[in-house]
Coordinates of C-alpha atoms in Angstrom, one line a residue:
X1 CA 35.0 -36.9 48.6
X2 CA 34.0 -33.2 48.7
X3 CA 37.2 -32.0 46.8
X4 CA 36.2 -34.3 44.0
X5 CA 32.5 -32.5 44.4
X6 CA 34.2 -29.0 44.4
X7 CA 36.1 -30.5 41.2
X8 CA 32.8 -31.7 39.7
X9 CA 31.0 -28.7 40.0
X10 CA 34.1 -26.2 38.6
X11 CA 33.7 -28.9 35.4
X12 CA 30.2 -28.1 35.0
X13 CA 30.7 -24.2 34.9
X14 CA 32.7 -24.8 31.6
X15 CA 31.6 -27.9 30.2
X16 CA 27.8 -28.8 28.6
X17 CA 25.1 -30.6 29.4
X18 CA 22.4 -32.3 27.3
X19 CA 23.4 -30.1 24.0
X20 CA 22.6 -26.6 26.1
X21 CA 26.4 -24.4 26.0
X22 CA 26.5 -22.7 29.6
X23 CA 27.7 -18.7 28.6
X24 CA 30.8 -17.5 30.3
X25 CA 27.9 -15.2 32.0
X26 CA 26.7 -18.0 33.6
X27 CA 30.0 -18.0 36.5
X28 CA 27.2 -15.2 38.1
X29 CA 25.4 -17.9 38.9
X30 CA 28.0 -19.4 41.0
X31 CA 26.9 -20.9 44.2
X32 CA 28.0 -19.3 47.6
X33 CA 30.3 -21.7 49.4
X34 CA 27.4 -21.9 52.3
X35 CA 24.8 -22.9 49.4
X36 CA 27.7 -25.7 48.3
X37 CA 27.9 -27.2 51.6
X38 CA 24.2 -27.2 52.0
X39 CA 23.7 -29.4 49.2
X40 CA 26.7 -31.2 49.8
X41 CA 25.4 -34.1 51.7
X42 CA 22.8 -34.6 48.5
X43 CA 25.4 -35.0 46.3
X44 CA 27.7 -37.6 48.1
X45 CA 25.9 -40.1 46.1
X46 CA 26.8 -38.6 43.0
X47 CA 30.2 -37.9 43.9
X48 CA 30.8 -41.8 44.6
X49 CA 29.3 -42.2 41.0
X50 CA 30.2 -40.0 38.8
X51 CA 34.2 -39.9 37.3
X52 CA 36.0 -37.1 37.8
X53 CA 36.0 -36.0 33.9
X54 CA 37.7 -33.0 32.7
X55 CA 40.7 -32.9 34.6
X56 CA 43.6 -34.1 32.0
X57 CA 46.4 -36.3 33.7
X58 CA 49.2 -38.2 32.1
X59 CA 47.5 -41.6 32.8
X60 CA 43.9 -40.1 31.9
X61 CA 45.9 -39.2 28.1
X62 CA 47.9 -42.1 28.0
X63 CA 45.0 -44.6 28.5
X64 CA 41.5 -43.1 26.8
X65 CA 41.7 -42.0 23.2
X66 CA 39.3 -38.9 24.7
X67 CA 36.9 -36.8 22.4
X68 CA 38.0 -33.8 20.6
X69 CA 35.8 -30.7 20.9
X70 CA 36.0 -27.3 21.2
X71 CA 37.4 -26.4 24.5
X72 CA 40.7 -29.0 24.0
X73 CA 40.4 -32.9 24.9
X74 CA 38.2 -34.5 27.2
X75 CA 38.9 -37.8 28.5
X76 CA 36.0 -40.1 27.6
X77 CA 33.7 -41.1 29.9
X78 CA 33.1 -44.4 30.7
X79 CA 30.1 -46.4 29.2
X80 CA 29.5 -43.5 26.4
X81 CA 31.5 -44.9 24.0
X82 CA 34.0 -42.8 21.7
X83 CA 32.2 -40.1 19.9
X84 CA 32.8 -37.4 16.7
X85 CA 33.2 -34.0 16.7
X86 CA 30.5 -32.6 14.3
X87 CA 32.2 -29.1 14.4
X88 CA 35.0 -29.8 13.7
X89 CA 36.9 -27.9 10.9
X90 CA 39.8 -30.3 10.4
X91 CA 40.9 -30.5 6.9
X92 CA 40.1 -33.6 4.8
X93 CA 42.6 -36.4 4.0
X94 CA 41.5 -37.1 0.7
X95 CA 40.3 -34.7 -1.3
X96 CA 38.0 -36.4 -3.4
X97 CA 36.4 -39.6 -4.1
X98 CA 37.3 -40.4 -7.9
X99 CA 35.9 -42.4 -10.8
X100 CA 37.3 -43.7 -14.1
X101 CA 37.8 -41.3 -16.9
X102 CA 35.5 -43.8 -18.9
X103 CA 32.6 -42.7 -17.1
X104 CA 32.9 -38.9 -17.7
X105 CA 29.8 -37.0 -19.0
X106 CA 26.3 -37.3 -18.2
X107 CA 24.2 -40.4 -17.3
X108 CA 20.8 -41.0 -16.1
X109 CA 20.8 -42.4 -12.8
X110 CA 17.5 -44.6 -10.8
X111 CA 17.8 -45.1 -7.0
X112 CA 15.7 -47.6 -5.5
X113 CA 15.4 -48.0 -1.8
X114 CA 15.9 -51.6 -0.6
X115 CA 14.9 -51.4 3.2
X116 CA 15.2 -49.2 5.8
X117 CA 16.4 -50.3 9.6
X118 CA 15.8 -48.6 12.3
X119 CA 14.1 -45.0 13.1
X120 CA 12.0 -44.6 10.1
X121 CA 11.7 -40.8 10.2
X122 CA 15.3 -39.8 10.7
X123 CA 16.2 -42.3 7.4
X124 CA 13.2 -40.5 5.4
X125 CA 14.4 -36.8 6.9
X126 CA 18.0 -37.5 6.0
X127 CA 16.9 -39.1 2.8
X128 CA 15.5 -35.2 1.9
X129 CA 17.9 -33.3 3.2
X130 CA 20.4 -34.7 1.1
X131 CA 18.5 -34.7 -1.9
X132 CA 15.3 -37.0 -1.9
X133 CA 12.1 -36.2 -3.7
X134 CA 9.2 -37.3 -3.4
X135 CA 8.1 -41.0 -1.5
X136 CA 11.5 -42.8 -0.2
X137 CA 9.7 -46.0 -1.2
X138 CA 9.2 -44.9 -4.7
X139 CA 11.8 -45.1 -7.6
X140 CA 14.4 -41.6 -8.5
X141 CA 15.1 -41.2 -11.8
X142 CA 17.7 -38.3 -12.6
X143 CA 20.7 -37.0 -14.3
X144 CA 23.8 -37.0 -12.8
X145 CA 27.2 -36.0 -14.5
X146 CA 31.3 -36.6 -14.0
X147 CA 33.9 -34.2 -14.9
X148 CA 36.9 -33.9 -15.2
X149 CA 39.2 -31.5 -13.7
X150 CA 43.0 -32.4 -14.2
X151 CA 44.2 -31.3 -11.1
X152 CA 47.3 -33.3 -9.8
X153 CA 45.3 -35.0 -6.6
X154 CA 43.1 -36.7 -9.5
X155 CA 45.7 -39.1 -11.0
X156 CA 45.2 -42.5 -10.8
X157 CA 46.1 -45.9 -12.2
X158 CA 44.3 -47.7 -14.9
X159 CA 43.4 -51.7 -15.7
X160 CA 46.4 -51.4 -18.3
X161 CA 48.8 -49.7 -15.8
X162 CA 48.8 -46.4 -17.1
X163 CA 48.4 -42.7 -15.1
X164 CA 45.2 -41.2 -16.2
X165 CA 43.6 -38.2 -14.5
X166 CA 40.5 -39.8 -13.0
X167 CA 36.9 -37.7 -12.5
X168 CA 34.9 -36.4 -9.8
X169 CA 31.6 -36.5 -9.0
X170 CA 29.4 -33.4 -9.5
X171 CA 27.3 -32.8 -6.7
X172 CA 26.0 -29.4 -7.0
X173 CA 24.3 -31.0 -10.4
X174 CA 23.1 -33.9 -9.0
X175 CA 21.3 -31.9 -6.0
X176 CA 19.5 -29.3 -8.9
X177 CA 18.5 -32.7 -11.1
X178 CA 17.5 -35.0 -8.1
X179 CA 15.4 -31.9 -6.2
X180 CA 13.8 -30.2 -10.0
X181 CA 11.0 -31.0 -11.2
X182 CA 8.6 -28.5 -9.4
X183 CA 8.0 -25.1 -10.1
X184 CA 10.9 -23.0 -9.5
X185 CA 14.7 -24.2 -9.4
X186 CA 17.1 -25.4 -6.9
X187 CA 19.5 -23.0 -6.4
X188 CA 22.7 -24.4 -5.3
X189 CA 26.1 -23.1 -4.3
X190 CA 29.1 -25.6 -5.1
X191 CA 32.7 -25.9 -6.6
X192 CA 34.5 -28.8 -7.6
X193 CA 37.7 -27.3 -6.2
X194 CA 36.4 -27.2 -3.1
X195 CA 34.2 -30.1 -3.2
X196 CA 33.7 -30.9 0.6
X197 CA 30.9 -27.9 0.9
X198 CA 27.8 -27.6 -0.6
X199 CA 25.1 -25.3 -0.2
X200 CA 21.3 -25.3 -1.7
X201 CA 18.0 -24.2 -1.0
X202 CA 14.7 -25.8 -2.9
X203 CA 12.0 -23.1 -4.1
X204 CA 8.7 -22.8 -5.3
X205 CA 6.1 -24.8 -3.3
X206 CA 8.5 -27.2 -1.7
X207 CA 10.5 -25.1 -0.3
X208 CA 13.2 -25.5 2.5
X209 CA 15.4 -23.4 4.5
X210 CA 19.0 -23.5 3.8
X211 CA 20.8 -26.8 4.1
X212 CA 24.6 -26.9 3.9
X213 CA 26.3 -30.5 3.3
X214 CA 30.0 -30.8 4.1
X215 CA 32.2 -33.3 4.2
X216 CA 34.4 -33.9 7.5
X217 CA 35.5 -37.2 6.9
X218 CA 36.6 -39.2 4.1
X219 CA 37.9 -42.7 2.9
X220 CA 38.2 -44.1 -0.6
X221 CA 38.7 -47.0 -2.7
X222 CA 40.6 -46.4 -5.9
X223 CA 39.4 -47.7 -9.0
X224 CA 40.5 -51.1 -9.7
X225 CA 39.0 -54.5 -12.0
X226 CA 36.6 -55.1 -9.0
X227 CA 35.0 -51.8 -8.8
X228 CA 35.6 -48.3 -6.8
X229 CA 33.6 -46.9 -3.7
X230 CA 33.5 -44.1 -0.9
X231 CA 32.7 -43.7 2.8
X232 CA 32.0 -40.3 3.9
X233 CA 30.8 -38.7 7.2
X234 CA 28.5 -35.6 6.2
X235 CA 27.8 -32.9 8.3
X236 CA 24.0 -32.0 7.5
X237 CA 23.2 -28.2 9.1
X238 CA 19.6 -26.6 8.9
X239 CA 17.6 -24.1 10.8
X240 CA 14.2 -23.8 12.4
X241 CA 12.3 -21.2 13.4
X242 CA 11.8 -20.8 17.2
X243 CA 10.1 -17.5 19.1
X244 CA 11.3 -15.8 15.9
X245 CA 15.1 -16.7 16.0
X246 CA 16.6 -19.6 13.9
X247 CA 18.1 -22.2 15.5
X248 CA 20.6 -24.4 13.6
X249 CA 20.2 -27.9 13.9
X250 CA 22.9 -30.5 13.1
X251 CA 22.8 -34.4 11.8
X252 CA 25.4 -36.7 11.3
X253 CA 25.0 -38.7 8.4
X254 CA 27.4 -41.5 6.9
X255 CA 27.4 -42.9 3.0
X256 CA 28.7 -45.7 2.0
X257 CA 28.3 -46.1 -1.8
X258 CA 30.4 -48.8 -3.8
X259 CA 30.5 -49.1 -7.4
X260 CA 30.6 -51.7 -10.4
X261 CA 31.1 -51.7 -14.1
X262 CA 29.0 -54.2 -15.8
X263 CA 26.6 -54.8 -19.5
X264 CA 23.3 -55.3 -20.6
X265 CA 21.6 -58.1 -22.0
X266 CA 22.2 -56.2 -25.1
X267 CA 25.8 -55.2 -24.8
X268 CA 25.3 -51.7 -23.7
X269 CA 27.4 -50.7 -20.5
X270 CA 26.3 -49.4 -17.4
X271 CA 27.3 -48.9 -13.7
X272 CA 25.9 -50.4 -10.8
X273 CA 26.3 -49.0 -7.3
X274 CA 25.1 -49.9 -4.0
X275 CA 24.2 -46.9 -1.1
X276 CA 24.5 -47.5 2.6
X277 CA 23.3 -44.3 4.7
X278 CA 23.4 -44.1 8.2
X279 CA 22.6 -41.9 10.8
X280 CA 23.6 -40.8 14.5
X281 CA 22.4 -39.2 17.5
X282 CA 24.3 -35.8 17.7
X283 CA 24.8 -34.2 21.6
X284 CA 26.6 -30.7 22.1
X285 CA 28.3 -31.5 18.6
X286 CA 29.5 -34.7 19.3
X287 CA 27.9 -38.1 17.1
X288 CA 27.9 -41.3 18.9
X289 CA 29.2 -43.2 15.6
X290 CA 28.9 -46.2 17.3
X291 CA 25.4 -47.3 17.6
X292 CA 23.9 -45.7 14.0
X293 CA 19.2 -45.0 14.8
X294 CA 18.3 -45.9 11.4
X295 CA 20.3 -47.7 8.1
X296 CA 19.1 -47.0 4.8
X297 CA 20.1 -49.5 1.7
X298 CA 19.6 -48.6 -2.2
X299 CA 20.6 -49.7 -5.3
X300 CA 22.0 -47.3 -8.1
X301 CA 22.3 -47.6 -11.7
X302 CA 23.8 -45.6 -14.1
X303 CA 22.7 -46.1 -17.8
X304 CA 23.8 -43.5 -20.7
X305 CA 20.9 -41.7 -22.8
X306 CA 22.8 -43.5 -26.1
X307 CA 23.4 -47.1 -27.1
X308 CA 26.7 -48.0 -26.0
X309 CA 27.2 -51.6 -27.7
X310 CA 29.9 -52.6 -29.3
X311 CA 29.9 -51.5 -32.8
X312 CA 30.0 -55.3 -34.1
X313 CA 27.0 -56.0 -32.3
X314 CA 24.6 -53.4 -34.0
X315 CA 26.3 -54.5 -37.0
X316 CA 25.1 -58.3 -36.7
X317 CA 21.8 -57.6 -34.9
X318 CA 21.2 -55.4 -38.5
X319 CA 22.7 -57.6 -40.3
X320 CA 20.1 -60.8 -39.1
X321 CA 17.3 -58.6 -40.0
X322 CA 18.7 -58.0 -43.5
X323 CA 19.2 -61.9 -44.1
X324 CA 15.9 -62.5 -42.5
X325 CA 14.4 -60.0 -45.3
X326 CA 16.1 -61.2 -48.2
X327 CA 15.0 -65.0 -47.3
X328 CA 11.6 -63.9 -47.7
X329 CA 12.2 -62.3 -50.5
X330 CA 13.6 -64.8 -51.6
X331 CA 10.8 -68.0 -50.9
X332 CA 8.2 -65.6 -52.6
X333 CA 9.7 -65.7 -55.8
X334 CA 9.1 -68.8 -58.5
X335 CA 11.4 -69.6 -60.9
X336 CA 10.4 -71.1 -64.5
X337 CA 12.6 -73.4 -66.5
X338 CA 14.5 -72.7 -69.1
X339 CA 13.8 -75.3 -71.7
X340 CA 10.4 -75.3 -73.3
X341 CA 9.5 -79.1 -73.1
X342 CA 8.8 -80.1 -77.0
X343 CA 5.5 -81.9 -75.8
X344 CA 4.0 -78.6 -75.3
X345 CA 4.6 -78.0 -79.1
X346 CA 2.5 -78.8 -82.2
X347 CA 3.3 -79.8 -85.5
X348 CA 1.1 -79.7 -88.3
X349 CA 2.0 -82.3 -91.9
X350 CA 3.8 -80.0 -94.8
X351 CA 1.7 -81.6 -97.2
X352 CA -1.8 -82.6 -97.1
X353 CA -2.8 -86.1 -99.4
X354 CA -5.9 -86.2 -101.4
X355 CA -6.7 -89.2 -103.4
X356 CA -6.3 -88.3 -107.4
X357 CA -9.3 -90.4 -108.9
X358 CA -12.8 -89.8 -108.0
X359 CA -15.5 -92.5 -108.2
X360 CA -18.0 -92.2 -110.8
X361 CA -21.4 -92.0 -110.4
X362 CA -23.7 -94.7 -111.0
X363 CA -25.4 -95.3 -114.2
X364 CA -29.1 -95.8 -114.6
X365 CA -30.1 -97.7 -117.7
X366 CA -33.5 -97.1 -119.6
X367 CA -35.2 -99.8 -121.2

């Protein structure tokens, strides 16, 4: 029982507790063996409890699939629950979500939130730091934009079974579109080479300390006839001022976002897209991915700034108001006939007939 204390208690002089890293200088602070077996009989209790963690053995590796951090493997501790390094720098499996070639260029994008679940203020603070302006409950409306890079990690296949190179997202514009609108610029650092890393920091009146997104884990779903999507673990990292010294503080953040071709009443084309975001309680670096505090769901849609009908629509939709015109041109017009009828005519006699003898007057007779 006491060894496992003494085991304990070497554990804790390299190990952390509650988020706080105990400095190497700390070992001054070591308890003198009289002090330890002082306090020994309080911690019998504890001893009985508490596993002893730390100490790797072939059954301990063989039979807990143990957290990564910093100082090597740990082997999990029971009742926590597996858990994510958030500092970690392994590389990325995928090296970027991508999109059809059809959608490359510019679009106009509006996000509506659809609920929220859970803590309300970490959705709305995540919701910010990884772009949001303005009310969450209130309708985004922004440009974002795909391009095309033709690298050989971009080539996918398409609906007709041919290799096309397929486009990426750009996030460094969607960040200076989605955050603009106030008085000074967004200035953000990004490449599309090296997509997984972004930095920005908002100016002018609204402005933020630095906020750095990267990516440390990533699954995709290549295009196909029944749409494309993306889950991504982000790594959010800010800074607050405390006693004059900034403190970095670290989220863990999950998007879900899957993706849909579809058409207007019209005929025009668009996307449609539906956003998941979740987030996680992060201790000493390490997110519990397991029990998310808050779910966020919106709707995207993606809608170009030009009609994007087929042709042979706008051609019959002008050609209805055409016909429509020249009817009523048409039924305004009356048309004569074009025989005179021969009633309408009048015909005076050649010749006119006078009688030739003339009676003669009467004779009075005088007597």
């Amino acid at each position: 029982m006491v060894c496992k204390f003494f085991a304990l208690l070497e554990l804790l002089q390299f190990s952390t507790i509650l988020g706080l890293h105990l400095d190497s200088s700390s070992s001054k602070m070591m308890l003198s063996r009289r002090n330890i077996f002082a306090g020994a009989a309080a911690f019998t209790s504890a001893a009985l409890v508490l596993p002893t963690c730390g100490v790797e053995t072939a059954a301990a590796a063989s039979n807990a699939p143990g957290i990564q951090g910093m100082r090597g493997t740990y082997e999990r501790v029971p009742g926590i629950g597996s858990g994510f390094d958030m500092l970690s720098e392994n590389p990325v499996a995928e090296v970027d979500v991508l999109y059809p070639p059809s959608i490359n260029g510019t679009w106009v994008c509006e996000r509506n939130v659809a609920s929220i679940e859970g803590d309300t203020q970490q959705a709305t603070g995540a919701w910010k730091l990884l772009g949001g302006t303005g009310d969450i409950q209130k309708e985004e409306k922004y440009n974002v934009r795909f391009i095309d890079l033709r690298r050989d990690s971009d080539c996918i296949t398409g609906l007709d079974g041919k290799q096309y190179y397929g486009d990426i997202f750009d996030r460094g514009y969607e960040i200076e579109e989605r955050t603009g609108g106030g008085d000074a610029p967004t200035v953000v650092t990004w490449d599309g080479r090296i997509p997984n890393i972004l930095n920005y920091q908002r100016s002018g009146s609204g402005a933020t300390p630095d906020v750095e997104l990267k990516v440390l884990q990533r699954s995709i779903d290549r295009p196909n006839e029944k749409g494309w999507g993306s889950n991504e673990v982000i790594r959010v990292t800010t800074n607050s001022a405390f006693l004059g010294t900034k403190i970095d503080i670290t989220y863990a953040v999950r998007v879900q976002r899957k993706w849909r071709r579809n058409t207007t009443e019209e005929g025009d084309r668009i996307v449609e897209g539906l956003e998941i975001m979740k987030t996680y309680r992060v201790l000493d670096g390490i997110a519990g991915l397991e029990m998310p505090t808050s779910t966020t769901k919106s709707t995207l849609r993606l809608t170009r700034m030009y009609q994007t009908r087929p042709l042979k629509t706008i051609e019959e939709k002008e050609g209805a108001v055409g016909d429509a015109s020249s009817e009523t041109t048409a039924s305004s017009e009356t048309k004569a006939s074009p025989e005179t009828t021969a009633s309408t005519e009048t015909k005076t006699s050649p010749e006119t007939k006078t009688s030739p003898e003339t009676t003669a007057p009467s004779e009075t007779t005088t007597s």
